[in-house]
Amino acid sequence: AKTFTSSSAQALQYAGTSSAFWRTDCKPKAGNWGYGAHTGWWFFGDDFEDMANKNVSKIEITFTREKAGNYAATACNFYAHSYETQPSTTSPTYNTSKIGSANVAASSSATITITDATIISRIKSAKGICTVPTSQSSTYYSVFSATMKVKFTYKG
């Protein structure tokens, strides 16, 4: 098995309908606490390329919600993206097929385990992971640790 740790992380904040900007606090966030909608992004550079030719049977994604926002357990949905580092665009794209989700309370960590071959393939070819809330509301407002770990289990 091999574990990779995110090289950086950030939140994209949409303030109203016309402007968007990358925050500067290196904290991925999702949801809206009354001052703009957020999506959270973790970047792994080209780390996952090491797994391209491996027979990966399982991927475990571990993340932490910090003590902020809605303290209750919140649905956290994760997707793969193709940016090695924070892009200059404020309209980044991601694969719209979810790679996993977990209900996690503030001040808690969770691990999502993936064994589906199609999703494993999607992650192996990705450069990072993002979180997009089910709805841009305070119910889903979450602040995450900048550190995310992705563990690949493989044979050979």
PDB file of N, CA and C in Angstrom, residues 1-4 47-61 112-126 150-156:
ATOM      1  N   ALA A   1       0.850  -1.194   0.000  1.00  0.00           N
ATOM      2  CA  ALA A   1       0.000   0.000   0.000  1.00  0.00           C
ATOM      3  C   ALA A   1       0.883   1.241   0.000  1.00  0.00           C
ATOM      4  N   LYS A   2       0.344   2.318  -0.531  1.00  0.00           N
ATOM      5  CA  LYS A   2       1.061   3.585  -0.552  1.00  0.00           C
ATOM      6  C   LYS A   2       0.082   4.703  -0.238  1.00  0.00           C
ATOM      7  N   THR A   3       0.499   5.613   0.669  1.00  0.00           N
ATOM      8  CA  THR A   3      -0.363   6.715   1.084  1.00  0.00           C
ATOM      9  C   THR A   3       0.224   8.038   0.611  1.00  0.00           C
ATOM     10  N   PHE A   4      -0.637   8.877   0.060  1.00  0.00           N
ATOM     11  CA  PHE A   4      -0.246  10.213  -0.381  1.00  0.00           C
ATOM     12  C   PHE A   4      -0.977  11.240   0.475  1.00  0.00           C
ATOM     13  N   ASP A  47       1.257  13.020  -7.832  1.00  0.00           N
ATOM     14  CA  ASP A  47       1.464  11.838  -6.978  1.00  0.00           C
ATOM     15  C   ASP A  47       0.749  10.584  -7.481  1.00  0.00           C
ATOM     16  N   PHE A  48      -0.501  10.736  -7.909  1.00  0.00           N
ATOM     17  CA  PHE A  48      -1.299   9.564  -8.272  1.00  0.00           C
ATOM     18  C   PHE A  48      -0.774   8.864  -9.524  1.00  0.00           C
ATOM     19  N   GLU A  49       0.058   9.554 -10.306  1.00  0.00           N
ATOM     20  CA  GLU A  49       0.648   8.929 -11.501  1.00  0.00           C
ATOM     21  C   GLU A  49       1.427   7.672 -11.127  1.00  0.00           C
ATOM     22  N   ASP A  50       1.962   7.623  -9.918  1.00  0.00           N
ATOM     23  CA  ASP A  50       2.689   6.443  -9.441  1.00  0.00           C
ATOM     24  C   ASP A  50       1.807   5.193  -9.428  1.00  0.00           C
ATOM     25  N   MET A  51       0.494   5.394  -9.390  1.00  0.00           N
ATOM     26  CA  MET A  51      -0.445   4.272  -9.287  1.00  0.00           C
ATOM     27  C   MET A  51      -1.007   3.849 -10.640  1.00  0.00           C
ATOM     28  N   ALA A  52      -0.658   4.573 -11.704  1.00  0.00           N
ATOM     29  CA  ALA A  52      -1.259   4.359 -13.023  1.00  0.00           C
ATOM     30  C   ALA A  52      -1.175   2.911 -13.495  1.00  0.00           C
ATOM     31  N   ASN A  53      -0.045   2.258 -13.275  1.00  0.00           N
ATOM     32  CA  ASN A  53       0.125   0.890 -13.767  1.00  0.00           C
ATOM     33  C   ASN A  53       0.011  -0.162 -12.672  1.00  0.00           C
ATOM     34  N   LYS A  54      -0.484   0.214 -11.525  1.00  0.00           N
ATOM     35  CA  LYS A  54      -0.649  -0.726 -10.416  1.00  0.00           C
ATOM     36  C   LYS A  54      -2.051  -1.329 -10.443  1.00  0.00           C
ATOM     37  N   ASN A  55      -2.143  -2.556  -9.951  1.00  0.00           N
ATOM     38  CA  ASN A  55      -3.427  -3.243  -9.841  1.00  0.00           C
ATOM     39  C   ASN A  55      -4.048  -2.863  -8.488  1.00  0.00           C
ATOM     40  N   VAL A  56      -4.668  -1.674  -8.445  1.00  0.00           N
ATOM     41  CA  VAL A  56      -5.229  -1.138  -7.203  1.00  0.00           C
ATOM     42  C   VAL A  56      -6.569  -1.809  -6.905  1.00  0.00           C
ATOM     43  N   SER A  57      -6.687  -2.368  -5.694  1.00  0.00           N
ATOM     44  CA  SER A  57      -7.928  -3.039  -5.304  1.00  0.00           C
ATOM     45  C   SER A  57      -8.783  -2.193  -4.360  1.00  0.00           C
ATOM     46  N   LYS A  58      -8.137  -1.195  -3.719  1.00  0.00           N
ATOM     47  CA  LYS A  58      -8.874  -0.394  -2.739  1.00  0.00           C
ATOM     48  C   LYS A  58      -8.191   0.967  -2.591  1.00  0.00           C
ATOM     49  N   ILE A  59      -9.014   2.004  -2.428  1.00  0.00           N
ATOM     50  CA  ILE A  59      -8.527   3.348  -2.117  1.00  0.00           C
ATOM     51  C   ILE A  59      -9.275   3.821  -0.878  1.00  0.00           C
ATOM     52  N   GLU A  60      -8.513   4.366   0.079  1.00  0.00           N
ATOM     53  CA  GLU A  60      -9.105   4.923   1.296  1.00  0.00           C
ATOM     54  C   GLU A  60      -8.767   6.411   1.353  1.00  0.00           C
ATOM     55  N   ILE A  61      -9.799   7.238   1.435  1.00  0.00           N
ATOM     56  CA  ILE A  61      -9.641   8.684   1.502  1.00  0.00           C
ATOM     57  C   ILE A  61      -9.990   9.118   2.923  1.00  0.00           C
ATOM     58  N   ILE A 112     -13.306   7.196   3.706  1.00  0.00           N
ATOM     59  CA  ILE A 112     -14.179   6.632   2.677  1.00  0.00           C
ATOM     60  C   ILE A 112     -13.387   5.527   1.991  1.00  0.00           C
ATOM     61  N   THR A 113     -13.957   4.325   1.924  1.00  0.00           N
ATOM     62  CA  THR A 113     -13.286   3.193   1.284  1.00  0.00           C
ATOM     63  C   THR A 113     -13.936   2.927  -0.064  1.00  0.00           C
ATOM     64  N   ILE A 114     -13.082   2.856  -1.089  1.00  0.00           N
ATOM     65  CA  ILE A 114     -13.566   2.663  -2.460  1.00  0.00           C
ATOM     66  C   ILE A 114     -12.983   1.377  -3.021  1.00  0.00           C
ATOM     67  N   THR A 115     -13.854   0.494  -3.518  1.00  0.00           N
ATOM     68  CA  THR A 115     -13.406  -0.756  -4.130  1.00  0.00           C
ATOM     69  C   THR A 115     -13.939  -0.920  -5.556  1.00  0.00           C
ATOM     70  N   ASP A 116     -14.794  -0.005  -5.999  1.00  0.00           N
ATOM     71  CA  ASP A 116     -15.360  -0.058  -7.343  1.00  0.00           C
ATOM     72  C   ASP A 116     -14.274   0.264  -8.375  1.00  0.00           C
ATOM     73  N   ALA A 117     -14.058  -0.619  -9.338  1.00  0.00           N
ATOM     74  CA  ALA A 117     -12.970  -0.478 -10.311  1.00  0.00           C
ATOM     75  C   ALA A 117     -13.081   0.802 -11.142  1.00  0.00           C
ATOM     76  N   THR A 118     -14.297   1.206 -11.500  1.00  0.00           N
ATOM     77  CA  THR A 118     -14.490   2.411 -12.300  1.00  0.00           C
ATOM     78  C   THR A 118     -14.069   3.644 -11.518  1.00  0.00           C
ATOM     79  N   ILE A 119     -14.443   3.712 -10.254  1.00  0.00           N
ATOM     80  CA  ILE A 119     -14.084   4.863  -9.422  1.00  0.00           C
ATOM     81  C   ILE A 119     -12.584   4.844  -9.117  1.00  0.00           C
ATOM     82  N   ILE A 120     -12.016   3.672  -8.873  1.00  0.00           N
ATOM     83  CA  ILE A 120     -10.569   3.567  -8.646  1.00  0.00           C
ATOM     84  C   ILE A 120      -9.824   4.113  -9.862  1.00  0.00           C
ATOM     85  N   SER A 121     -10.249   3.744 -11.047  1.00  0.00           N
ATOM     86  CA  SER A 121      -9.620   4.222 -12.271  1.00  0.00           C
ATOM     87  C   SER A 121      -9.708   5.745 -12.378  1.00  0.00           C
ATOM     88  N   ARG A 122     -10.855   6.308 -12.015  1.00  0.00           N
ATOM     89  CA  ARG A 122     -11.064   7.753 -12.064  1.00  0.00           C
ATOM     90  C   ARG A 122     -10.086   8.469 -11.124  1.00  0.00           C
ATOM     91  N   ILE A 123      -9.892   7.924  -9.925  1.00  0.00           N
ATOM     92  CA  ILE A 123      -8.995   8.547  -8.953  1.00  0.00           C
ATOM     93  C   ILE A 123      -7.539   8.398  -9.386  1.00  0.00           C
ATOM     94  N   LYS A 124      -7.177   7.237  -9.917  1.00  0.00           N
ATOM     95  CA  LYS A 124      -5.795   7.020 -10.372  1.00  0.00           C
ATOM     96  C   LYS A 124      -5.374   8.032 -11.426  1.00  0.00           C
ATOM     97  N   SER A 125      -6.311   8.495 -12.242  1.00  0.00           N
ATOM     98  CA  SER A 125      -5.981   9.447 -13.306  1.00  0.00           C
ATOM     99  C   SER A 125      -6.213  10.899 -12.869  1.00  0.00           C
ATOM    100  N   ALA A 126      -6.606  11.116 -11.617  1.00  0.00           N
ATOM    101  CA  ALA A 126      -6.887  12.465 -11.116  1.00  0.00           C
ATOM    102  C   ALA A 126      -5.629  13.119 -10.555  1.00  0.00           C
ATOM    103  N   VAL A 150      -4.739   9.895   0.950  1.00  0.00           N
ATOM    104  CA  VAL A 150      -5.338   8.936   0.017  1.00  0.00           C
ATOM    105  C   VAL A 150      -4.406   7.726  -0.028  1.00  0.00           C
ATOM    106  N   LYS A 151      -4.925   6.596   0.450  1.00  0.00           N
ATOM    107  CA  LYS A 151      -4.144   5.358   0.528  1.00  0.00           C
ATOM    108  C   LYS A 151      -4.583   4.400  -0.579  1.00  0.00           C
ATOM    109  N   PHE A 152      -3.622   3.978  -1.373  1.00  0.00           N
ATOM    110  CA  PHE A 152      -3.868   3.008  -2.450  1.00  0.00           C
ATOM    111  C   PHE A 152      -3.371   1.647  -2.002  1.00  0.00           C
ATOM    112  N   THR A 153      -4.218   0.628  -2.049  1.00  0.00           N
ATOM    113  CA  THR A 153      -3.815  -0.744  -1.771  1.00  0.00           C
ATOM    114  C   THR A 153      -3.767  -1.480  -3.095  1.00  0.00           C
ATOM    115  N   TYR A 154      -2.617  -2.117  -3.366  1.00  0.00           N
ATOM    116  CA  TYR A 154      -2.428  -2.772  -4.663  1.00  0.00           C
ATOM    117  C   TYR A 154      -1.574  -4.015  -4.535  1.00  0.00           C
ATOM    118  N   LYS A 155      -1.626  -4.834  -5.595  1.00  0.00           N
ATOM    119  CA  LYS A 155      -0.825  -6.064  -5.670  1.00  0.00           C
ATOM    120  C   LYS A 155       0.321  -5.830  -6.637  1.00  0.00           C
ATOM    121  N   GLY A 156       1.470  -6.407  -6.332  1.00  0.00           N
ATOM    122  CA  GLY A 156       2.602  -6.360  -7.256  1.00  0.00           C
ATOM    123  C   GLY A 156       3.391  -5.083  -7.195  1.00  0.00           C
TER     124      GLY A 156
END
